[in-house]
Tab-separated table of C-alpha atoms in Angstrom:
chain	number	residue	atom	x	y	z
Z	12	MET	CA	5.968	83.818	-1.739
Z	13	ALA	CA	3.007	81.427	-1.843
Z	14	ASP	CA	3.319	77.814	-3.514
Z	15	THR	CA	1.326	77.703	-6.928
Z	16	LYS	CA	-0.016	75.141	-9.131
Z	17	GLN	CA	-0.425	75.145	-13.053
Z	18	PHE	CA	-3.862	73.974	-14.615
Z	19	CYS	CA	-4.795	73.541	-18.318
Z	20	THR	CA	-8.141	75.231	-18.262
Z	21	PHE	CA	-11.362	74.682	-20.246
Z	22	TYR	CA	-15.071	75.417	-20.590
Z	23	LEU	CA	-17.894	73.352	-20.534
Z	24	GLY	CA	-20.735	75.583	-20.954
Z	25	ASP	CA	-20.424	78.600	-18.635
Z	26	LEU	CA	-18.554	76.468	-16.294
Z	27	PHE	CA	-14.812	76.756	-16.073
Z	28	PHE	CA	-12.586	73.731	-15.193
Z	29	GLY	CA	-8.961	72.681	-14.796
Z	30	VAL	CA	-7.090	69.871	-14.647
Z	31	GLU	CA	-3.301	69.570	-13.494
Z	32	VAL	CA	-1.165	70.611	-16.376
Z	33	GLU	CA	1.589	67.991	-15.746
Z	34	ASN	CA	-1.357	65.235	-16.539
Z	35	VAL	CA	-2.269	66.996	-19.914
Z	36	GLN	CA	-0.506	65.268	-22.828
Z	37	GLU	CA	-1.819	67.628	-25.416
Z	38	VAL	CA	-5.109	69.291	-26.528
Z	39	PHE	CA	-6.424	69.583	-30.121
Z	40	ARG	CA	-9.675	69.999	-31.991
Z	41	TYR	CA	-12.353	67.770	-32.896
Z	42	GLN	CA	-11.187	64.490	-34.746
Z	43	ASP	CA	-13.648	61.904	-35.931
Z	44	MET	CA	-14.117	58.837	-33.579
Z	45	THR	CA	-15.302	55.306	-34.127
Z	46	ASN	CA	-18.083	54.346	-31.706
Z	47	VAL	CA	-17.764	51.633	-29.344
Z	48	PRO	CA	-20.414	49.105	-29.039
Z	49	LEU	CA	-21.955	48.482	-25.334
Z	50	ALA	CA	-19.711	51.073	-24.075
Z	51	PRO	CA	-21.190	53.585	-21.420
Z	52	ALA	CA	-22.920	56.688	-22.549
Z	53	ALA	CA	-19.775	58.902	-21.523
Z	54	VAL	CA	-17.787	56.910	-23.932
Z	55	ARG	CA	-18.122	58.859	-26.905
Z	56	GLY	CA	-15.599	57.037	-29.053
Z	57	LEU	CA	-12.249	55.827	-29.794
Z	58	ILE	CA	-9.631	58.253	-31.406
Z	59	ASN	CA	-6.615	57.295	-33.442
Z	60	LEU	CA	-3.904	59.584	-32.344
Z	61	ARG	CA	-0.954	59.214	-34.609
Z	62	GLY	CA	-1.270	55.416	-34.116
Z	63	GLN	CA	-2.342	55.299	-30.627
Z	64	ILE	CA	-5.876	54.522	-29.987
Z	65	ILE	CA	-7.335	56.558	-26.971
Z	66	THR	CA	-11.009	56.647	-25.523
Z	67	ALA	CA	-12.684	60.000	-25.742
Z	68	ILE	CA	-14.806	60.639	-22.680
Z	69	ASP	CA	-17.941	62.974	-23.111
Z	70	LEU	CA	-17.538	65.558	-20.245
Z	71	ARG	CA	-20.877	66.896	-20.557
Z	72	CYS	CA	-22.526	63.246	-20.202
Z	73	ARG	CA	-19.957	62.446	-17.254
Z	74	LEU	CA	-21.126	65.678	-15.604
Z	75	GLN	CA	-24.833	64.913	-16.410
Z	76	MET	CA	-24.929	68.364	-18.326
Z	77	GLU	CA	-26.893	68.794	-21.640
Z	78	ASP	CA	-25.776	67.347	-24.970
Z	79	TRP	CA	-23.832	69.584	-27.222
Z	80	ALA	CA	-25.635	72.009	-29.598
Z	81	GLU	CA	-26.323	70.561	-32.791
Z	82	GLY	CA	-23.104	71.425	-35.126
Z	83	LYS	CA	-21.034	72.365	-32.339
Z	84	LEU	CA	-17.865	69.996	-32.230
Z	85	PRO	CA	-16.151	69.096	-28.773
Z	86	MET	CA	-12.451	69.939	-28.454
Z	87	ASN	CA	-9.736	67.150	-26.847
Z	88	VAL	CA	-7.860	67.592	-23.687
Z	89	VAL	CA	-5.818	64.362	-23.658
Z	90	VAL	CA	-4.495	63.377	-20.318
Z	91	ARG	CA	-2.312	60.574	-18.895
Z	92	THR	CA	-4.090	58.547	-16.328
Z	93	GLU	CA	-2.818	55.203	-14.848
Z	94	GLU	CA	-4.965	53.188	-17.218
Z	95	GLY	CA	-3.501	54.990	-20.061
Z	96	VAL	CA	-3.913	57.989	-22.140
Z	97	VAL	CA	-7.732	59.522	-22.425
Z	98	SER	CA	-9.452	62.385	-24.212
Z	99	LEU	CA	-11.781	64.619	-22.079
Z	100	LEU	CA	-14.089	66.289	-24.740
Z	101	VAL	CA	-14.780	69.889	-23.795
Z	102	ASP	CA	-16.526	73.110	-25.480
Z	103	GLU	CA	-13.660	75.233	-25.626
Z	104	ILE	CA	-9.947	74.965	-24.606
Z	105	ALA	CA	-8.546	78.103	-22.535
Z	106	ASP	CA	-5.046	78.877	-20.828
Z	107	VAL	CA	-2.807	77.579	-18.868
Z	108	LEU	CA	-3.460	79.071	-15.488
Z	109	GLU	CA	-0.958	79.399	-12.491
Z	110	VAL	CA	-2.905	79.632	-8.951
Z	111	PRO	CA	-1.943	79.888	-5.421
Z	112	GLU	CA	-2.284	76.480	-3.545
Z	113	ASP	CA	-3.798	78.720	-0.524
Z	114	ASP	CA	-6.687	79.657	-2.749
Z	115	PHE	CA	-7.960	75.860	-3.026
Z	116	GLU	CA	-11.244	74.846	-1.479
Z	117	ARG	CA	-13.055	71.739	-1.201
Z	118	PRO	CA	-16.307	71.358	-2.967
Z	119	PRO	CA	-19.412	72.342	-0.558
Z	120	GLU	CA	-21.270	69.360	0.605
Z	121	THR	CA	-24.423	70.603	-0.722
Z	122	ILE	CA	-23.887	69.939	-4.294
Z	123	ASN	CA	-24.785	66.457	-5.858
Z	124	GLU	CA	-22.628	63.158	-5.096
Z	125	ILE	CA	-21.390	62.925	-8.818
Z	126	THR	CA	-20.467	66.371	-9.025
Z	127	ARG	CA	-18.643	66.138	-5.470
Z	128	GLU	CA	-16.857	63.362	-6.502
Z	129	LEU	CA	-15.522	64.596	-10.010
Z	130	VAL	CA	-14.816	67.829	-8.696
Z	131	ARG	CA	-11.935	67.930	-6.267
Z	132	GLY	CA	-11.928	71.640	-5.697
Z	133	VAL	CA	-12.520	74.929	-6.383
Z	134	TYR	CA	-10.228	77.936	-6.795
Z	135	LYS	CA	-11.836	81.475	-6.572
Z	136	LEU	CA	-10.209	83.770	-9.391
Z	137	LYS	CA	-11.602	87.149	-10.269
Z	138	GLY	CA	-15.190	87.093	-11.383
Z	139	LYS	CA	-15.422	83.089	-11.592
Z	140	LEU	CA	-14.686	79.926	-10.136
Z	141	LEU	CA	-12.265	77.231	-11.518
Z	142	LEU	CA	-13.725	73.829	-11.022
Z	143	ILE	CA	-10.601	71.224	-10.561
Z	144	LEU	CA	-11.444	67.875	-12.067
Z	145	ASP	CA	-10.453	64.672	-10.463
Z	146	THR	CA	-9.254	63.245	-13.769
Z	147	LYS	CA	-8.788	59.735	-12.099
Z	148	LYS	CA	-12.366	59.612	-11.118
Z	149	THR	CA	-13.532	61.403	-14.229
Z	150	VAL	CA	-12.536	58.810	-16.516
Z	151	HIS	CA	-13.716	55.989	-14.890
Z	152	VAL	CA	-17.284	55.702	-16.497
Z	153	GLY	CA	-18.309	51.811	-15.885
Z	154	SER	CA	-21.860	52.421	-15.515
Z	155	GLU	CA	-24.233	54.863	-16.430
Z	156	ASN	CA	-24.543	56.588	-13.196
Z	157	SER	CA	-21.577	55.489	-11.171
Z	158	VAL	CA	-18.839	57.361	-9.981
Z	159	ALA	CA	-16.223	54.688	-9.969
Z	160	GLY	CA	-15.962	51.810	-12.291
Z	161	THR	CA	-13.556	50.752	-15.343
Z	162	ILE	CA	-13.870	51.982	-19.016
């Protein structure tokens, strides 16, 4: 039997993403945030999560996608990183999926540089692709268009 990996999955628009389930602390609905002056655009704000202040990263902004539709509130996928706990703001949270490691493929060289840096690879599923985010690189939002940097 092939080795498998588990991913917490979610949607941004019609794109299907996943992050390693072992890096996910929790998921929850929209929560009010406090804006951070002079923060990069991808930093949507700070959230008080049961007394722990965490940074909320706007994944639509980070991946250079259109902003949320008026009135649409993002959901939170809270991930643990080397720098601490960070919330990734997503459209819709899906399931935990287990996929065979053998089905993993690197992103093609034809996609843009930022996407190639943030998407570690792809799993082919029935009828759709699961894009695996590199959480370490995704949470580094030092400047508007950089892939690497610091929060």
